[in-house]
Amino acid sequence: MSRFFATGSDSESEESSSADEITPKAPGTTLKQSLLLSDDEEDTKRVVRSAKDKRFEELTNLIKTIRNAMKIRDMAKCLEEFEQLCRAFLKSKNIVDKEGVPSFYIRLLADLEDYLNQLWEDKEGKKKMNKNNAKALSTLRQKIRKYNRDYETEIAAYKENPQESADEEEEKEPEDSGSSSDSDAEGGDEGVSSTSFLKKKPEAASEASKFLKSAKGSGDESSSSDDDDDDEDWGSDTVDSGSESSDEGKGRSASLAMVFLRKTQDSDKPSEKKLGKKKKPKKKERLEEEPEEEGGEEAGEGWEKVKGGVPLVKEKPKMFAKGTEINTAVVVKKLNEILQARGKKGTDRAAQIELLHALAAIAAENNLGQGILVKIKFNIIASLYDYNPNLAAFMKPDMWKKCLDCIDELLDILFDNNNHIFIGENIAEDSENLAISDQPFRVRGCVLTLVERMDEEFTKIMQNTDPHSQEYVDNLKDEGRVCGIVDRLLAYMENKGSTEEICRIYLRRIMHTYYKFDYKAHRRSLGLQGESKSEQDQEESEGEDSAVIMDRLCKFIYAKDRTDRIRTCAILCHIYHHALHSRWYQARDLMLMSHLQDNIQHADPPVQILYNRTMVQLGICAFRQGMIKDAHNALLDIQSSGRAKELLGQGLLMRNMQERNAEQEKIEKRRQVPFHMHINLELLECVYLVSAMLLEIPYMAAHEFDARRRMISKQFHHQLRVGERQPLLGPPESMREHVVAASKAMKMGDWRTCHSFIINEKMNSKVWDLFPETQRVREMLVRKIQEESLRTYLFTYSSVYDSISMETLSEMFELEISTVHSIISKMIINEELMASLDQPTQTVVMHRTEPTSLQNMALQLAEKLGSLVENNERVFDLKQGVYGGYFNRDQKGGYQQKQSYQRDQKGGYQQKQGGYQRGGYRNQNQSNY
């Protein structure tokens, strides 16, 4: 007899397993005990399952682990389990090819990708992650994106209708488990469902064991779908099984029928649930179609439909009681009542704004005068600014539009009643005059403060908008309206405002103008006119150029402003505007006269950012004008720091949390410059590196053997070292590689190759085409490359030549003979080249005064030995306490030999009595070697 019908307790089961004979029991008792098998006996049973069930169970277990890791944001665990899941799925390839990709697998891939994208966009959350989780998130995101490319169609189908995909999966599970019921006796979730079982008929008593196992399997399946029903089912099983055990007289068929009927009733529950799930969308559609009917029914039953946890206001609250006389005092009292709720906890800010609008409409209907209307408008605009309690939050588009409309309406009222309304912060509330009378209206408030806050809100909106989206462009269109409001207020303040207020509004106008290139003024300066007649008429109707506007506004601030900050900002903006329009000398002179570089470190961070932007623009302007050394000096501080992006307010560099906490990061983000005001960082770096190349390569060639030569640009040398370390030299790709390749060519005196690396299609598109006068900049660059290549060639190869014709040099470097003559003359005067010019033959005669490499090394050795002896003697004298001897101590505390070699100002060596002079081995009597 089978062990399946053995007694149910643990002890008895152990005894019966060890005994040779098993005592037969009554059929009812046997059935009851078979349903209540112990866990130990279940574990010892051999379970035969199909390959498909094994593989799918392995996949589902891994998926459950991944989902649990997702809940607790354990990215390292997610990555590990996902790699295991991919390997397990690869093992199941044969089964997947037959059956198709399981829907639960597709659902996980789609959910995991969405989850990772959501985590990736959460910047705050990423910063709080530890190092392992952050690294795992980045790796897993790349892997899932690459992996999901093979299942794009399935994932797209799932995302279109996730509800149907889930229902199909639920339907497939019982069918799959039913097909494998013969082999899978107690497979948990893979057991036969009750509905599939009902289709079978128990024909023989020998099938009882199969029947019981399948019934148990269906019970397990229902328990996995609903935990609450599970407890009730098992409770009823125990009660019924107890009644069966008490009634031993009944046969096995009766007990089978009881279990059969009970499981049939239980098995109806999941099917009803599935139907309910399918019916949910239809129910939603019906709710949308008939909202009024259900609303009526609910109202009849005493329920009220709510939205967002707050009951809907069906009727607007009445502002005034019926029959109340509307006058200025009543409206002011109501206004104060509304304002008292401002800032309190639980106050609905949107409702408060609506109430103020309604109050303004009532005041206008009853003709209470413009004074009360202006006061209400002031409060409406202030309430719009207070709508976001967080300082870092920016205004929503609808609130922003309302704010602009209200400010426009307020300015309309002020312009229409220019002489009848006085506004100001110095007017006390007690002395306000809001009623209609012979006296002009007096209202407490400052329209300039409102406009300044509006300008700040516009900056915040631009900072918080994705710069590469259409939304940014749409928001940027509002700048015209913002500038219009500023211009209107400027005209109003010029008549009504104080000097300080005029300076403040002038600065706002300057800040919207200084960074914009005036293309129309540029065309006029070049003598170009509009292509069509309409463009010409438009240019004639245009007002004054931006240069004239900037000059007028800035000079007023220079003369009248009493605060250093406004004047400093105005000077920097003026310099920036001059530099942007290639007025190099005006910009340079204004910068030098202002002496801002002496104390700018004491200014606040926004002013320092403006200073950095101005210096960068000044350097780029110098480069466009061919002032290479000035350009390099202006850009040196910004580029040598390695964090130009941060210094220009164009983004934050990734730092440790120890250097900058979350609060400091928020403050720094608020200082960022909007994207449309950014300076191209690649252009900036290219200008700096090209300037450094034109200065550094000739200097390196002139001081090739000088041990004490200094570096003009550390960053340029770093790029050269990076280029030399590359094991494989291919054609240059990036901008830096182009400059390094050009530097190597210039070092050899090959100006044509240098020119081809600096000016080509790739570099034009990246850098040179971004300048307003592109062709002029390219021509200037070619000229500079030719001149510096000539200097480098003479420094490098002068020792090879006895004499060289200037005509030959002119042909080699495609320069005029006069230019070659000028360059060589300067080199001879500055003692950089030991040569002389022979005018009749137009040749350069070399003097052969340059030391050879061996002589240079000997000089270096002599210098090092001299310093070694000097240090040794100093240490010896300190120990002995004796001063003097072979060395005499000079006034500055150094040691000096009376007839030793001394280094002169130029860096050469000369002896006091007929020794060596600057430039190599040359006697005082000019006797050459």
JSON list of N, CA and C in Angstrom, two decimals, residues 10-11 13-14 37-45:
[
{"chain": "A", "resi": 10, "resn": "ASP", "atom": "N", "xyz": [3.40, 13.66, 12.91]},
{"chain": "A", "resi": 10, "resn": "ASP", "atom": "CA", "xyz": [4.83, 13.55, 12.60]},
{"chain": "A", "resi": 10, "resn": "ASP", "atom": "C", "xyz": [5.42, 12.27, 13.18]},
{"chain": "A", "resi": 11, "resn": "SER", "atom": "N", "xyz": [5.09, 12.00, 14.45]},
{"chain": "A", "resi": 11, "resn": "SER", "atom": "CA", "xyz": [5.69, 10.83, 15.11]},
{"chain": "A", "resi": 11, "resn": "SER", "atom": "C", "xyz": [5.22, 9.54, 14.45]},
{"chain": "A", "resi": 13, "resn": "SER", "atom": "N", "xyz": [4.15, 9.22, 11.44]},
{"chain": "A", "resi": 13, "resn": "SER", "atom": "CA", "xyz": [4.69, 9.10, 10.08]},
{"chain": "A", "resi": 13, "resn": "SER", "atom": "C", "xyz": [6.10, 8.57, 10.11]},
{"chain": "A", "resi": 14, "resn": "GLU", "atom": "N", "xyz": [6.88, 8.97, 11.14]},
{"chain": "A", "resi": 14, "resn": "GLU", "atom": "CA", "xyz": [8.24, 8.48, 11.25]},
{"chain": "A", "resi": 14, "resn": "GLU", "atom": "C", "xyz": [8.26, 6.98, 11.55]},
{"chain": "A", "resi": 37, "resn": "LEU", "atom": "N", "xyz": [-0.84, 16.28, 4.91]},
{"chain": "A", "resi": 37, "resn": "LEU", "atom": "CA", "xyz": [0.51, 15.71, 4.96]},
{"chain": "A", "resi": 37, "resn": "LEU", "atom": "C", "xyz": [1.46, 16.66, 5.66]},
{"chain": "A", "resi": 38, "resn": "SER", "atom": "N", "xyz": [2.41, 16.10, 6.35]},
{"chain": "A", "resi": 38, "resn": "SER", "atom": "CA", "xyz": [3.40, 16.95, 7.03]},
{"chain": "A", "resi": 38, "resn": "SER", "atom": "C", "xyz": [4.42, 17.46, 6.02]},
{"chain": "A", "resi": 39, "resn": "ASP", "atom": "N", "xyz": [5.14, 18.57, 6.43]},
{"chain": "A", "resi": 39, "resn": "ASP", "atom": "CA", "xyz": [6.14, 19.18, 5.57]},
{"chain": "A", "resi": 39, "resn": "ASP", "atom": "C", "xyz": [7.31, 18.23, 5.30]},
{"chain": "A", "resi": 40, "resn": "ASP", "atom": "N", "xyz": [7.67, 17.44, 6.35]},
{"chain": "A", "resi": 40, "resn": "ASP", "atom": "CA", "xyz": [8.82, 16.54, 6.19]},
{"chain": "A", "resi": 40, "resn": "ASP", "atom": "C", "xyz": [8.55, 15.50, 5.12]},
{"chain": "A", "resi": 41, "resn": "GLU", "atom": "N", "xyz": [7.32, 14.98, 5.13]},
{"chain": "A", "resi": 41, "resn": "GLU", "atom": "CA", "xyz": [7.00, 13.94, 4.16]},
{"chain": "A", "resi": 41, "resn": "GLU", "atom": "C", "xyz": [6.92, 14.51, 2.76]},
{"chain": "A", "resi": 42, "resn": "GLU", "atom": "N", "xyz": [6.44, 15.76, 2.65]},
{"chain": "A", "resi": 42, "resn": "GLU", "atom": "CA", "xyz": [6.40, 16.40, 1.33]},
{"chain": "A", "resi": 42, "resn": "GLU", "atom": "C", "xyz": [7.81, 16.58, 0.77]},
{"chain": "A", "resi": 43, "resn": "ASP", "atom": "N", "xyz": [8.76, 16.94, 1.65]},
{"chain": "A", "resi": 43, "resn": "ASP", "atom": "CA", "xyz": [10.11, 17.18, 1.20]},
{"chain": "A", "resi": 43, "resn": "ASP", "atom": "C", "xyz": [10.76, 15.91, 0.67]},
{"chain": "A", "resi": 44, "resn": "THR", "atom": "N", "xyz": [10.39, 14.77, 1.27]},
{"chain": "A", "resi": 44, "resn": "THR", "atom": "CA", "xyz": [11.04, 13.52, 0.87]},
{"chain": "A", "resi": 44, "resn": "THR", "atom": "C", "xyz": [10.46, 12.96, -0.41]},
{"chain": "A", "resi": 45, "resn": "LYS", "atom": "N", "xyz": [9.32, 13.46, -0.85]},
{"chain": "A", "resi": 45, "resn": "LYS", "atom": "CA", "xyz": [8.70, 12.92, -2.05]},
{"chain": "A", "resi": 45, "resn": "LYS", "atom": "C", "xyz": [9.49, 13.33, -3.29]}
]
